[in-house]
mmCIF file of C-alpha atoms and ligand atoms in Angstrom:
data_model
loop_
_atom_site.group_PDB
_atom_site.id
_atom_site.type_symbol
_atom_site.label_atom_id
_atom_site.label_comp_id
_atom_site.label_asym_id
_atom_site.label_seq_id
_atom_site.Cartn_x
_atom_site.Cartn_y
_atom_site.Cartn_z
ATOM 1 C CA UNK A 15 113.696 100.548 102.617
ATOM 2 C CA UNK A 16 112.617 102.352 99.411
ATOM 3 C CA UNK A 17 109.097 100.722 98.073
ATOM 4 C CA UNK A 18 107.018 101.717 95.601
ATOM 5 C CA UNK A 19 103.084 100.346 96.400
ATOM 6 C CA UNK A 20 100.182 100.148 93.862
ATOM 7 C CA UNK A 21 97.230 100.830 95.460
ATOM 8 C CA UNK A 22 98.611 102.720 97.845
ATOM 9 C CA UNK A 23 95.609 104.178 98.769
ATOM 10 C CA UNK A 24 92.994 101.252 99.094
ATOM 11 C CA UNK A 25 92.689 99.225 101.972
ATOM 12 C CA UNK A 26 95.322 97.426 102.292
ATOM 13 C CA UNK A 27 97.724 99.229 100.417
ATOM 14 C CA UNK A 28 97.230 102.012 103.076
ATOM 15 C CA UNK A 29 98.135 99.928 105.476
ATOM 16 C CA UNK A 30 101.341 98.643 104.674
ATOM 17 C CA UNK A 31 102.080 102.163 103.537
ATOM 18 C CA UNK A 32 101.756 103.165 107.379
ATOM 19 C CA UNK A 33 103.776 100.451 108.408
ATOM 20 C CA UNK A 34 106.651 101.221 105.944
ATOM 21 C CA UNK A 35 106.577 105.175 106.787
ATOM 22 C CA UNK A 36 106.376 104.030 110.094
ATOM 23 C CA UNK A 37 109.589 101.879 109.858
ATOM 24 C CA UNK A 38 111.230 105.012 108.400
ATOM 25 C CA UNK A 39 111.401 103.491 104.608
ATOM 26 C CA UNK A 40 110.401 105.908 102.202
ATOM 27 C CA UNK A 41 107.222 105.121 100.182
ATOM 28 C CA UNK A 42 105.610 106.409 96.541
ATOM 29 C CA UNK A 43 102.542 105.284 95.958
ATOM 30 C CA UNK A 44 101.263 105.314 92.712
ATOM 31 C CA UNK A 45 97.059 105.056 92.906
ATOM 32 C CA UNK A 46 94.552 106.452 90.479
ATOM 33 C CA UNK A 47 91.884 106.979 93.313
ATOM 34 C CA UNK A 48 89.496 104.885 91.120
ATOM 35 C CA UNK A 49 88.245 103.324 94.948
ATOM 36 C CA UNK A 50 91.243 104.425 97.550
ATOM 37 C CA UNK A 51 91.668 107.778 99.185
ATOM 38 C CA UNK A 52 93.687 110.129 99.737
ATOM 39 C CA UNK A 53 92.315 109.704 103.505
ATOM 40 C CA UNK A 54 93.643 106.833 103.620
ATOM 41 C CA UNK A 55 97.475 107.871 103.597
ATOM 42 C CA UNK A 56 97.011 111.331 105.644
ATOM 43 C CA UNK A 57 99.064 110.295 108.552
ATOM 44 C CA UNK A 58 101.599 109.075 106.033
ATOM 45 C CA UNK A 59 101.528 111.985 104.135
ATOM 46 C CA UNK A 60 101.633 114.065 107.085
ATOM 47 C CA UNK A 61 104.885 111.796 108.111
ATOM 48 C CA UNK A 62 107.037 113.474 104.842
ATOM 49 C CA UNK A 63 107.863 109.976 104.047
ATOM 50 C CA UNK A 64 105.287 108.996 101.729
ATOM 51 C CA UNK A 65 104.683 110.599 98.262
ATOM 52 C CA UNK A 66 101.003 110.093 96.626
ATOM 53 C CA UNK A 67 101.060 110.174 92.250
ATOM 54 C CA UNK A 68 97.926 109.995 91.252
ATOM 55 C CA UNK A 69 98.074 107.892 87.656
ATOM 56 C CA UNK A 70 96.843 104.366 86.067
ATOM 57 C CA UNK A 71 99.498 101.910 86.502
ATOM 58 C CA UNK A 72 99.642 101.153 82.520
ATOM 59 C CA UNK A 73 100.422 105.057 82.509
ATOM 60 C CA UNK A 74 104.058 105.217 80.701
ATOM 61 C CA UNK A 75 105.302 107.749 83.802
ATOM 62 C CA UNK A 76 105.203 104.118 86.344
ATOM 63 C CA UNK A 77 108.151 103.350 84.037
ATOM 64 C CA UNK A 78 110.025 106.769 84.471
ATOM 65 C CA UNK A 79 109.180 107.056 87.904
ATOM 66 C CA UNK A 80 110.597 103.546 88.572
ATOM 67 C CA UNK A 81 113.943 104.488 87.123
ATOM 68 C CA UNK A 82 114.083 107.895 88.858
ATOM 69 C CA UNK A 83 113.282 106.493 92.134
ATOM 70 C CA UNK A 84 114.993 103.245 92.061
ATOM 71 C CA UNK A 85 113.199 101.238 94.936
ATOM 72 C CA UNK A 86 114.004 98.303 96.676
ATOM 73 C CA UNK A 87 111.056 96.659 96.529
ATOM 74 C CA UNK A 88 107.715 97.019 94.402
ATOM 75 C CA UNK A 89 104.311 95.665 95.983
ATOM 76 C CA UNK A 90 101.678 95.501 93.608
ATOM 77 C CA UNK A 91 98.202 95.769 95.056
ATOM 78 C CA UNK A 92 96.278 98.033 92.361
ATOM 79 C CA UNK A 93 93.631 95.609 91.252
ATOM 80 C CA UNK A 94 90.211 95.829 89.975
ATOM 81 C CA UNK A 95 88.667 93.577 93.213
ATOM 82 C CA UNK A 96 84.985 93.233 92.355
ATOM 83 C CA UNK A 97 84.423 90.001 91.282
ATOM 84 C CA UNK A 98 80.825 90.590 90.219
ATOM 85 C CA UNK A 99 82.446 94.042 88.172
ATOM 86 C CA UNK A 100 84.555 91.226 86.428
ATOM 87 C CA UNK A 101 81.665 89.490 85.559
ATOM 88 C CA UNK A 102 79.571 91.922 83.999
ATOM 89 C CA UNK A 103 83.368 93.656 82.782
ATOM 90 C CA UNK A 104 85.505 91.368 82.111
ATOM 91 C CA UNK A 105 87.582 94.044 79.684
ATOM 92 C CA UNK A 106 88.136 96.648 82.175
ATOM 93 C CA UNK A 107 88.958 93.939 84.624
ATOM 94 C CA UNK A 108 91.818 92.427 82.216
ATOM 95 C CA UNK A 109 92.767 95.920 81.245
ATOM 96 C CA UNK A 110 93.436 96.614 85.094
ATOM 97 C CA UNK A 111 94.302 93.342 86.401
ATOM 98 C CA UNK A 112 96.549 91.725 83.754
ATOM 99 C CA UNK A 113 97.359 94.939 81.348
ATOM 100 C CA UNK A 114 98.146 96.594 84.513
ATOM 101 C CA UNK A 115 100.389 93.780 86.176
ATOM 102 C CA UNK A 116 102.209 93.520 82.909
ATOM 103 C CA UNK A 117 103.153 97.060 82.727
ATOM 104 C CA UNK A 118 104.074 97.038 86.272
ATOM 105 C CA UNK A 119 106.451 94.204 85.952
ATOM 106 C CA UNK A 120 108.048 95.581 82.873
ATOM 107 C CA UNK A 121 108.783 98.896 84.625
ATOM 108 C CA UNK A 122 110.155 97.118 87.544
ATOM 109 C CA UNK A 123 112.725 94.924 85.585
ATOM 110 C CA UNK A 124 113.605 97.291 83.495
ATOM 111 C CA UNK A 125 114.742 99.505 86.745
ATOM 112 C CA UNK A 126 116.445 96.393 88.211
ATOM 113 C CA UNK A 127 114.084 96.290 91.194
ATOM 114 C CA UNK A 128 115.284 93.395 93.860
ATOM 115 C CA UNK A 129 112.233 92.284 94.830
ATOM 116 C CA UNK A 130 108.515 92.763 93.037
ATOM 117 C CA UNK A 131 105.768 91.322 95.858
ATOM 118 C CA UNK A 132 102.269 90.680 94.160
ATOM 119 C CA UNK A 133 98.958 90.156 96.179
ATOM 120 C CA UNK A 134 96.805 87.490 94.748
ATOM 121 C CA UNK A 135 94.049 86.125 95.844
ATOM 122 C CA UNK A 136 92.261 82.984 96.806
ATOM 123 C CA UNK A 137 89.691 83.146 94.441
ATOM 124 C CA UNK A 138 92.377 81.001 92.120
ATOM 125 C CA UNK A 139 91.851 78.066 93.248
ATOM 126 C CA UNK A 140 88.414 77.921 92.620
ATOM 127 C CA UNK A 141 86.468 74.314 94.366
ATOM 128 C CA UNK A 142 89.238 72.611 95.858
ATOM 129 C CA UNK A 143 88.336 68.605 97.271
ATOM 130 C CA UNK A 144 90.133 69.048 100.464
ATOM 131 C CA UNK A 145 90.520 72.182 102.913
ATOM 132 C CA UNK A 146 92.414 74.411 104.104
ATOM 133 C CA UNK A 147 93.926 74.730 100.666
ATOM 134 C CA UNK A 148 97.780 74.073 100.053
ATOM 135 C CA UNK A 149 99.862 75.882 97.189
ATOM 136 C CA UNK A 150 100.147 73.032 95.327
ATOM 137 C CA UNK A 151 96.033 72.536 94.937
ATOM 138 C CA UNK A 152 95.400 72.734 91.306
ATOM 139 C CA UNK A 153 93.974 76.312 90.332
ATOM 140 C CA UNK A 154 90.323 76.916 88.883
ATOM 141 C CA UNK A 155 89.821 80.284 88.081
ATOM 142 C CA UNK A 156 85.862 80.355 88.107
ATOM 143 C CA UNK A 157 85.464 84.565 87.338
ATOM 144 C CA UNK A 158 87.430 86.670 85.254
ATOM 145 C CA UNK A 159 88.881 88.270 88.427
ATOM 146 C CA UNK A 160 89.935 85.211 89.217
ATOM 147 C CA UNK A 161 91.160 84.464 85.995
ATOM 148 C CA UNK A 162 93.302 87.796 85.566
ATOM 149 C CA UNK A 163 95.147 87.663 89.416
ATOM 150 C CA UNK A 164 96.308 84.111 88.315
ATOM 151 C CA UNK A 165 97.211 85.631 84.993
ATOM 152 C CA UNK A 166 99.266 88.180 87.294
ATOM 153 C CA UNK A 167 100.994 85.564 88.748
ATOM 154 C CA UNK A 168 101.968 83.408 85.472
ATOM 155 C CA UNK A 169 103.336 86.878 84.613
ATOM 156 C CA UNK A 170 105.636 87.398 87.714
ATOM 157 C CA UNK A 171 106.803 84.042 86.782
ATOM 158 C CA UNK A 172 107.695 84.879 83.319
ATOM 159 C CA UNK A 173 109.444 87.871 84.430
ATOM 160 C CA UNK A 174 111.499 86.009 86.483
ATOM 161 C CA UNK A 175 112.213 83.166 84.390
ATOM 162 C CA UNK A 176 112.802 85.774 81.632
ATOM 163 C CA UNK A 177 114.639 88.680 82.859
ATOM 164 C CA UNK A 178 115.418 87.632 86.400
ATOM 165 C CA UNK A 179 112.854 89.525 88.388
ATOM 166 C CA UNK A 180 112.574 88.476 91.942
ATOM 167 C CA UNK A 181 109.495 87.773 92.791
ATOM 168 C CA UNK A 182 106.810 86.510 95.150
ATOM 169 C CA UNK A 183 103.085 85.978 95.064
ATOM 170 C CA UNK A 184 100.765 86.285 97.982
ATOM 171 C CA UNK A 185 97.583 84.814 97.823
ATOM 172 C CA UNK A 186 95.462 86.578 100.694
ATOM 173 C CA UNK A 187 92.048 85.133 102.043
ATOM 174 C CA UNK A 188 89.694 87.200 103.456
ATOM 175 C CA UNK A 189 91.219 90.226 104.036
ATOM 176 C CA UNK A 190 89.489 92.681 106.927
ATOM 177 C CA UNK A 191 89.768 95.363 108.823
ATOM 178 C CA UNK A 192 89.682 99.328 109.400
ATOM 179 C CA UNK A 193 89.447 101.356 106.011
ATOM 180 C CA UNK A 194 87.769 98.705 104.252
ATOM 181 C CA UNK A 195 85.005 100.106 101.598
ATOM 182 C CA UNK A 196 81.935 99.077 102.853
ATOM 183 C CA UNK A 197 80.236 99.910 99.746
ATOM 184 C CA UNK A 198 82.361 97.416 97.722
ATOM 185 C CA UNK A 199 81.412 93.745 97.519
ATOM 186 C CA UNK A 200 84.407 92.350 98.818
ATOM 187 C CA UNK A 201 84.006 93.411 102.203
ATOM 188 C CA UNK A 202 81.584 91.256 104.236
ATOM 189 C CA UNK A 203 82.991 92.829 107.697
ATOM 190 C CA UNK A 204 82.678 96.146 106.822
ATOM 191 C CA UNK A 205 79.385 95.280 104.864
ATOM 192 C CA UNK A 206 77.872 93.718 107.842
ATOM 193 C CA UNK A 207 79.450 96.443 110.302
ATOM 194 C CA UNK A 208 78.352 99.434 108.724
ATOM 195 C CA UNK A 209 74.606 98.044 108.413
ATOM 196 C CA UNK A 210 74.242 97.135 112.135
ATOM 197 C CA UNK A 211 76.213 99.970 113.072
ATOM 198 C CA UNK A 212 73.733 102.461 110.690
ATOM 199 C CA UNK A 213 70.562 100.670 111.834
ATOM 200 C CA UNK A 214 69.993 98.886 108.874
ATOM 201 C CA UNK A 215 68.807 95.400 107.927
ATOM 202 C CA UNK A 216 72.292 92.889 107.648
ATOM 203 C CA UNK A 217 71.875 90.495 104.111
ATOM 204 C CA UNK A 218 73.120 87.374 104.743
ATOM 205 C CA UNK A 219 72.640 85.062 100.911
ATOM 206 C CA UNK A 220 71.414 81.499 100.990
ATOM 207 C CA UNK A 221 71.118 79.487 104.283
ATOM 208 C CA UNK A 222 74.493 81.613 105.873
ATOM 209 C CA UNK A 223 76.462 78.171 105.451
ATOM 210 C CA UNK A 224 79.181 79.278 103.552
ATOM 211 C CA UNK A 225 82.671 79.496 104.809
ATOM 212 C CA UNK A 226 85.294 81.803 104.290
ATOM 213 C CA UNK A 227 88.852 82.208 105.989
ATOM 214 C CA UNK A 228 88.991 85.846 107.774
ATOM 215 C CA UNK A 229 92.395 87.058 108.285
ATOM 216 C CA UNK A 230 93.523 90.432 109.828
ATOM 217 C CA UNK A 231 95.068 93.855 108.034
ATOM 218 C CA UNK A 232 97.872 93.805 110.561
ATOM 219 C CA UNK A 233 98.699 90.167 109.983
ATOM 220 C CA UNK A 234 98.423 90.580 106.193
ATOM 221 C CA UNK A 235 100.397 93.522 106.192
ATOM 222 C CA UNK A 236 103.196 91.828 108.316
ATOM 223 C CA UNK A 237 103.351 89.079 105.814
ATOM 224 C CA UNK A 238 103.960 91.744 102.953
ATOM 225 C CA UNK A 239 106.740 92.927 104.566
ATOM 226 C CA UNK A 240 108.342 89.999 105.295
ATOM 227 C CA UNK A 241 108.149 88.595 101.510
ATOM 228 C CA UNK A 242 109.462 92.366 100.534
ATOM 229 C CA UNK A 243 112.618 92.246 102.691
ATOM 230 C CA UNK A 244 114.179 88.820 101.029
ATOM 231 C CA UNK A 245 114.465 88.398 97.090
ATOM 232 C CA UNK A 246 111.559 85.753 95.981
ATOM 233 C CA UNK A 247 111.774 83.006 93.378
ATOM 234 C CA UNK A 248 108.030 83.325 92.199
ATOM 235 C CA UNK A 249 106.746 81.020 94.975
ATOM 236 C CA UNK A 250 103.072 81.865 95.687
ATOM 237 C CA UNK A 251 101.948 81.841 99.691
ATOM 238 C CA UNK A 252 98.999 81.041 101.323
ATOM 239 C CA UNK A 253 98.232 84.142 103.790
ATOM 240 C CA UNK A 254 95.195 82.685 105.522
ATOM 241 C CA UNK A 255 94.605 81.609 108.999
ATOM 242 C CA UNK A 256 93.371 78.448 108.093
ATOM 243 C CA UNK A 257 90.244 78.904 110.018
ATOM 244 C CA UNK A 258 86.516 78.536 108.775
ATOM 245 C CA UNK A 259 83.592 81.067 109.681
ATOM 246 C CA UNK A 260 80.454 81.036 108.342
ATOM 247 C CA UNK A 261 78.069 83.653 107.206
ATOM 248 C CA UNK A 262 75.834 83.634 110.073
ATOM 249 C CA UNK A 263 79.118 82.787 112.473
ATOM 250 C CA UNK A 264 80.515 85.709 111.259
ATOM 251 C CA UNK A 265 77.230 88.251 111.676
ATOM 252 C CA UNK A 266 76.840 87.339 114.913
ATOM 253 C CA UNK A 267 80.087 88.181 116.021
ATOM 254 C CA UNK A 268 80.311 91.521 114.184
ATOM 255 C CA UNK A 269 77.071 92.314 115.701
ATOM 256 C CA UNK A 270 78.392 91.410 119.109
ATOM 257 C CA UNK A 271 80.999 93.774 118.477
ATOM 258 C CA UNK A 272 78.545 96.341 117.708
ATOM 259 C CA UNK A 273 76.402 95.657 120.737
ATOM 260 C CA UNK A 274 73.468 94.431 119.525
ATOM 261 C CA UNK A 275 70.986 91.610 118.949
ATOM 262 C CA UNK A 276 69.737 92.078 115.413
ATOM 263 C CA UNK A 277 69.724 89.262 113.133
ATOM 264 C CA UNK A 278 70.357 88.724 109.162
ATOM 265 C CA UNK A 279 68.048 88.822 106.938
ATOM 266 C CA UNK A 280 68.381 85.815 104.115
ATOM 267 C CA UNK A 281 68.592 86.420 100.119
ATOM 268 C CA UNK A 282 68.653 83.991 97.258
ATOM 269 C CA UNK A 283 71.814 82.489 97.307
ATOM 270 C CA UNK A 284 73.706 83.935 94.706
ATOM 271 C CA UNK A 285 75.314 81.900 91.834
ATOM 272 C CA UNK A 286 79.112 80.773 91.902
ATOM 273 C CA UNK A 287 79.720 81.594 95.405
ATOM 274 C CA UNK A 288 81.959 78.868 96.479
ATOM 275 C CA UNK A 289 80.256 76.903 99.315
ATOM 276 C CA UNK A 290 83.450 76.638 101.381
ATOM 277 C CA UNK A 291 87.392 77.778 101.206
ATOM 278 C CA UNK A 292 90.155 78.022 104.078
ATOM 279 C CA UNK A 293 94.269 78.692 103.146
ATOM 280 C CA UNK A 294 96.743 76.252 104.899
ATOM 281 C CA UNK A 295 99.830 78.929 105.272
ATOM 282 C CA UNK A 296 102.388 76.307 106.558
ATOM 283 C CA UNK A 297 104.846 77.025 103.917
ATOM 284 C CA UNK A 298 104.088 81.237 104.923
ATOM 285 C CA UNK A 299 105.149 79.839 108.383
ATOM 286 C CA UNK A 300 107.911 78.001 107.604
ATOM 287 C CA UNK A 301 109.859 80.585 104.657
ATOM 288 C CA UNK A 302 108.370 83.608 105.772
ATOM 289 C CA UNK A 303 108.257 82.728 109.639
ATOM 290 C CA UNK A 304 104.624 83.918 109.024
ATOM 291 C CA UNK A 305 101.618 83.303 111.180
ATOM 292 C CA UNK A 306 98.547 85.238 111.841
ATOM 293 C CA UNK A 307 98.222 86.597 115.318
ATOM 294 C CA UNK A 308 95.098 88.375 115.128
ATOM 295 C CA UNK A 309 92.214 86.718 116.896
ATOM 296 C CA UNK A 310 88.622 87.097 114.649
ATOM 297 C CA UNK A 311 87.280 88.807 118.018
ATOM 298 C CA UNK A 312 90.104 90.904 118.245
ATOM 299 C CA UNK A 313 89.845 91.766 114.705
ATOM 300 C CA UNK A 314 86.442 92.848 114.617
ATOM 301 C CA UNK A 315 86.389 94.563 117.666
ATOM 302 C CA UNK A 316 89.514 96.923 116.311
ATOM 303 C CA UNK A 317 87.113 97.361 112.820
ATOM 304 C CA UNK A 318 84.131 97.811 114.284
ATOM 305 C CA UNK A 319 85.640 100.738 116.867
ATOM 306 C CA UNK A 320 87.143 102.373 113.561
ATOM 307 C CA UNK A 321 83.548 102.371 112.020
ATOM 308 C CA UNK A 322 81.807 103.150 114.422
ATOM 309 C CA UNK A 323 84.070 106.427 114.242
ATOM 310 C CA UNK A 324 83.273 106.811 110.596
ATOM 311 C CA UNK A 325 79.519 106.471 111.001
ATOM 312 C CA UNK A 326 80.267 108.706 114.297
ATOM 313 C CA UNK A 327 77.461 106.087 116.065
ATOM 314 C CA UNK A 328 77.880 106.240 119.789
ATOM 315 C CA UNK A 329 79.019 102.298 121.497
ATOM 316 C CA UNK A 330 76.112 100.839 122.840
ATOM 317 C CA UNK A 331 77.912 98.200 124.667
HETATM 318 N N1 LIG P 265 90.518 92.651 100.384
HETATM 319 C C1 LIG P 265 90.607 91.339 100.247
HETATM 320 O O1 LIG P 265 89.941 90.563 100.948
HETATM 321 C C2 LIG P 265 91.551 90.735 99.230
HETATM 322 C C3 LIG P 265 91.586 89.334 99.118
HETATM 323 C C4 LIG P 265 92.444 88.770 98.197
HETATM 324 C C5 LIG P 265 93.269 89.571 97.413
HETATM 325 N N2 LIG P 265 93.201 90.920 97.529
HETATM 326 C C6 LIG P 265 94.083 91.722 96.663
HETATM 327 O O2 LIG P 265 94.754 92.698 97.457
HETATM 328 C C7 LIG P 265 94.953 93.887 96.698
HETATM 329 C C8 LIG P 265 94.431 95.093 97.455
HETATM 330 O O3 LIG P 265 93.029 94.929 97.690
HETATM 331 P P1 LIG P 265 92.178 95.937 98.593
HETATM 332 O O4 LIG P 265 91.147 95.130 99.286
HETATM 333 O O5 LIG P 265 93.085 96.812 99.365
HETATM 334 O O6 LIG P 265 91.428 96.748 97.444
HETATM 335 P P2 LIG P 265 91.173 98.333 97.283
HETATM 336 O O7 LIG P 265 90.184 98.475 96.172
HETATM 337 O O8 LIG P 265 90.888 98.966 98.587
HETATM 338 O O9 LIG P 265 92.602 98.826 96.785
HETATM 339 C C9 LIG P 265 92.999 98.785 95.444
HETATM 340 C C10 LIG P 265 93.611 100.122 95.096
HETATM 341 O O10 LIG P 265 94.025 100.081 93.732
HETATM 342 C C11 LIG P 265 93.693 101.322 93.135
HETATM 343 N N3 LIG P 265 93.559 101.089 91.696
HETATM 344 C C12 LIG P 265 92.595 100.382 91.070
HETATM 345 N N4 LIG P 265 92.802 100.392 89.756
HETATM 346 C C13 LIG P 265 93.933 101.118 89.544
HETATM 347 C C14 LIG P 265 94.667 101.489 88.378
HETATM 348 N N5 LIG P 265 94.274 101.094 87.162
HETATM 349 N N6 LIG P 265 95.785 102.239 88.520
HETATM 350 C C15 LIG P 265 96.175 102.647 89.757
HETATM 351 N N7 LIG P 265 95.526 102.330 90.896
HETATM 352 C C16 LIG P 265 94.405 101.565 90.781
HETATM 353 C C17 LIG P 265 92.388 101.745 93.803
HETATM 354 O O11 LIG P 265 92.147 103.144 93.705
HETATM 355 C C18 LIG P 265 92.623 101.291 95.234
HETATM 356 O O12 LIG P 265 93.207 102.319 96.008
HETATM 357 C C19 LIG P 265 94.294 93.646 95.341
HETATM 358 O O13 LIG P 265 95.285 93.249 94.428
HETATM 359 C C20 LIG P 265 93.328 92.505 95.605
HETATM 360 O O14 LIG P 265 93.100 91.734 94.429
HETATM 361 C C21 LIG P 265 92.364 91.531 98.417
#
């Protein structure tokens, strides 16, 4: 398989760029490093299968290099992902998030690309009555992040309806795992791994109620490919695991993966956070033949090993 990825180099992106060099497709990432590394891709660099250019994705060459290259299949995963960013930004978030879908899709229709695979996100669907979440929940974008990845997928839509894109959306939920920026906001496992890890105090906000649906790299990665390998219709998918953790559920079992006893500390509760949200990814299962298989233990232990590497602590368990 020939696929062009986005964000190549971020967290996820990286990932399935592995996985596709590793199935012996041929990859180009096209990444402007604003967060991902060129770290990230060195065993799939080192492979000779993967090609790193470094440029926005509004940049006209996405466009030529589409055409050149011709691939199968386009995954689009460059995002601006701070929701907080988008809230003080909101301009730079559109410019990235919607500017940047839109000039992605165009290139990829224009090349005739058979299948265009965009990652989404749960914050779309905003407070929701009833949990896990179904597809067919109506969608309340409540940030401009929000706001811009549904505009991405009203776009996809468009193209398809338009110019006959194939398309498909995937709407992740808590993505974790190894390479994930612990400096960024989005990552609560690496956030609360790298503290423990580093010997620093772990934030937990409000009373550590809130509940979020972890799912694993691997799994997420898995579902990508699967949605890249069959031409979509502009369906969105739920890629969740349909299972709740709180805050304080969630730092004790990173810090059991660390090895130690050391409980959260507790700040104001910060404004908007949604008090609870889980996917339902029945229709995943049943189109994609789709399901997570990555236990939240098993998960964090893999994450934790890999920063416990970075932060080159030694295990205390
Ligand atoms: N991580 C999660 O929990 C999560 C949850 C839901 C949805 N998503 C979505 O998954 C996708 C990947 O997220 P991630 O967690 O890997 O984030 P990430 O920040 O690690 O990766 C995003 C990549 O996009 C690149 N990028 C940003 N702006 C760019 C631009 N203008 N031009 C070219 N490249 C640019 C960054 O350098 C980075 O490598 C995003 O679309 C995000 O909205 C992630």
């Amino acid at each position: 398989m020939r696929a062009l990825v986005t964000g190549g180099a971020g967290f996820i992106g990286s990932h399935l760029v592995d996985r596709l060099a590793g199935d012996d497709g041929e990859v180009v990432v096209v990444d402007n490093l604003a967060r991902g590394s060129t770290a990230n891709l060195s065993g799939a660099l080192a492979s000779g299968r993967c090609e790193l250019i470094e440029c926005d994705v509004s940049d006209p060459r996405v466009g030529r290099l589409m055409m050149a290259r011709s691939p199968d299949v386009v995954f689009h995963l460059a995002a601006q992902i701070d929701v907080r960013a988008s809230v003080s930004d909101p301009v730079h978030d559109a410019r990235v998030n919607v500017d940047g879908t839109v000039a992605v899709l165009d290139a990829a229709r224009r090349a005739g690309v058979a299948q265009f695979v965009l990652a989404s996100s749960v914050a779309i669907y905003g407070v929701t009555p009833t949990l896990p979440v179904t597809e067919s929940a109506p969608t309340e974008p409540l940030s401009p992040y929000a706001a811009s990845k549904l505009a991405g997928e009203i776009y996809l839509n468009q193209a398809g309806r338009l110019h006959g894109l194939p398309g498909t959306v995937l709407c992740f939920g808590n993505v974790y795992g190894p390479r994930q920026d612990a400096a960024g906001e989005a990552g609560v496992v690496a956030i609360f791994a790298d503290a423990l890890l580093n010997g620093r105090p772990s934030m937990v906000f409000g009373d550590g109620g809130n509940i979020r649906d972890y799912v694993y790299v691997a799994d997420v990665v898995d579902a990508l490919v699967r949605a890249g390998s069959q031409p979509g219709d502009g369906t969105r998918f739920n890629i969740g695991t349909g299972i709740g953790t709180s805050d304080l559920t969630l730092h004790g079992a990173v810090a059991e993966a660390v090895g130690i006893a050391q409980a959260p500390e507790f700040a104001p509760a910060r404004p908007g956070d949604l008090r609870a949200m889980t996917l339902d990814a029945t229709v995943a299962a049943q189109r994609l033949g789709w399901t997570p298989r990555t236990g939240l233990d098993e998960g964090l232990a893999r994450t934790v090993a890999w920063a416990r590497l970075q932060a080159s602590v030694p295990d205390r368990g």
